[in-house]
Amino acid sequence: MTTDEELYQDFPDDSSPAQGVAPFRPSLKDVSVGGNMNLAMRDVNIYTYVAGLALLSPHPVDPRLILPDHLFETPHITLDEPAADPAAQINPLGNAVLALLGPEGSGRRTTALRHLNDMIKDLTRIFELYPDWEEPDATRLPCEPQTGYLLNLTGVHEPLGERFHEQLAEYGIRARAVGARLIIVATERVWEGGLADSRATPAAVIRMRRPSALRIARRAIMSHAERAVRAAWLDDPESVFAGLLSGNESPQEGVRLADVVLQAKDKRDGEARDRFLGWEHKLTEWFGTDDARAPERRALQIAAAFLDGAPARTVLDAADLLLADAALNWPPRKGGPLAGADDTERCTAAGLDFREGRVSLSAIRPGIDQALLQHVWRKRPQLVPILMRWLSAISKPKGIAQESLPRLAEVLTTMAKTEGLDSVSWLTHEWLRGGSRHADLAVDLVDRLATDVRLGPAMRKELSLWAKAPTMPERQQAVIAVCRGRLGREYPHIALTRLRYVLDKAGEPGVREAAVAALRNLLGNPELSPHVLNALVQWTTASTPGAPSGTVFLDVFAEAAAGDAEPTAYGLLRAEGARGDAVRKLLRDGWRAVWRRQELRARAATVLGSWCDAVGTENGPTAEAVEEIVAVIFPDEADALGDDLNRVIGGTTPFRSRLRARFVDVVRERAARRSADHADRAA
């Protein structure tokens, strides 16, 4: 076994599809029948695909995270009895819906994946679902045949509510019928909140406690044949690793201890022990004294923790700037650059690694950089405001640490995960008000937090507030950038909703244009384009009067009229298979809705006219695809050929002649139907 930091985690750090596992798509196979029946089945398939866009996106699970028997430590579990029949015996593996309840950090996800592996033998049919919703909604759970789903509610704190459980009952019936299986991972509060009776749920409920972290560590060590004997160190009185786990630690602590033991020099490696304990001994040594020169060393250690790996001059100058803060009352050196020790001696005195002109705190002691910052935040909170001012100063344009901004963003991301969003929010806002480079780093920080397991729900709510703040365009721009990144890929419904808020609340044209560009960018992603189109159509048809989001369907395609080399629309029109059918159906719905709004027809005619011009050009759309889209506006123009329609189908090219012929057919069909209706009424 290779110890993996994702083992026994409640959430994956990287949610990209597993190697060798195909992305999930609805199964929409063509039916080999003829005539109208074939068309009818095609329409059913398109409807099924479009309806499926409202469902939560399934993320393939890396099969390597499903632990084999020799590594999996079975937790203590109890099974709830159903309210309707308290004496009934439930086999949880035989139920279509199962809730696995326990505290966060108890190994619920690992246990759930093991259960799904027992239920669904085909590992490529096991998927993870994230809560990509504004409110819990079980109608959005996918239900493909012989497929296993893990709905991961780690980080969610609001109860699911009674409505969700009612919807879950209907889902369970469908899942059982097709052999699908769903396991929901949640805390007891999230699962039971809002229920009059905790047993009034259609799901089988399993409650679990943490498995033994000590046993997990022992299993992990013994899986290494060449170092399996080190498992005895966990109980050996002469070993510094004995007794480090008391029995109430998270399973991941067992994985971490195994990793430390496997890398230790021997069973008396005190530094390895200190590493496992978060470098408590070393930090006490550094911060537990009150000698006169301690502040100077500590300033250098703090600077190195934030700027680990930076050039020595950057770290030393940053430390000097920290000492210069008036709140620290540290006197300046007499003699300036001539005073004090040289760089090498200063770094050595502070316990830093100094080689090839760069300084590192963690090269000698892995992980001590983050441990030191956590120590400062928790043990010296009065220093935190000073550090915030200092970080703002060194990270400003042309500041001391201007070349180390990515490192600062990485450190602050970790700090937010351990100390909460408030620990980094002030600096994030400062960066957003800075130059473009600083704003990009703030966006990177927010993007990581918005998809983080524990902070994600809170950060996504915060983004909702930012999106609705027209007086803070820098925050709206950050929302736009985050939504076109990882948040848009993993939580497309939430990202699209945030972009809609920006569109409708933006106070500056540039912000609204950036939101349209972000939607255009998402449309260029083949996996996301149907989701985006579906949202744009809904906004067009359900928008409140005057809302900018109601015209964005037209706005995102306007670049075709501006003569872009490869407009977004052309890629959509070339889409094939079930996705292509669904995309063209959504395009038809959108253009029909746009054309029926008189105030938009002139712009719509310009865009559609550019599509017609592109037919037959290199990389342009096919005549069939464009005709299929343009034809949806013909019924609204059947009584008279208006100027707007004439701009679309007028001209001398063979394709436009073909469009006019089809328009004439529509006019004749409309006239024939009217004549028949008139004859029926006369009779």
XYZ file of C-alpha atoms in Angstrom, residues 65-68 108-120:
17
model
C -9.845 4.792 -2.846
C -11.958 1.684 -2.256
C -9.829 -0.028 0.377
C -9.121 -3.760 0.150
C -17.785 7.723 6.612
C -16.810 8.179 2.979
C -14.363 5.281 3.036
C -16.992 3.059 4.671
C -19.659 4.161 2.184
C -17.418 3.339 -0.764
C -16.816 -0.129 0.672
C -20.589 -0.673 0.923
C -21.113 0.532 -2.647
C -18.381 -1.814 -3.782
C -20.358 -4.692 -2.228
C -23.546 -3.526 -3.936
C -22.183 -2.576 -7.366
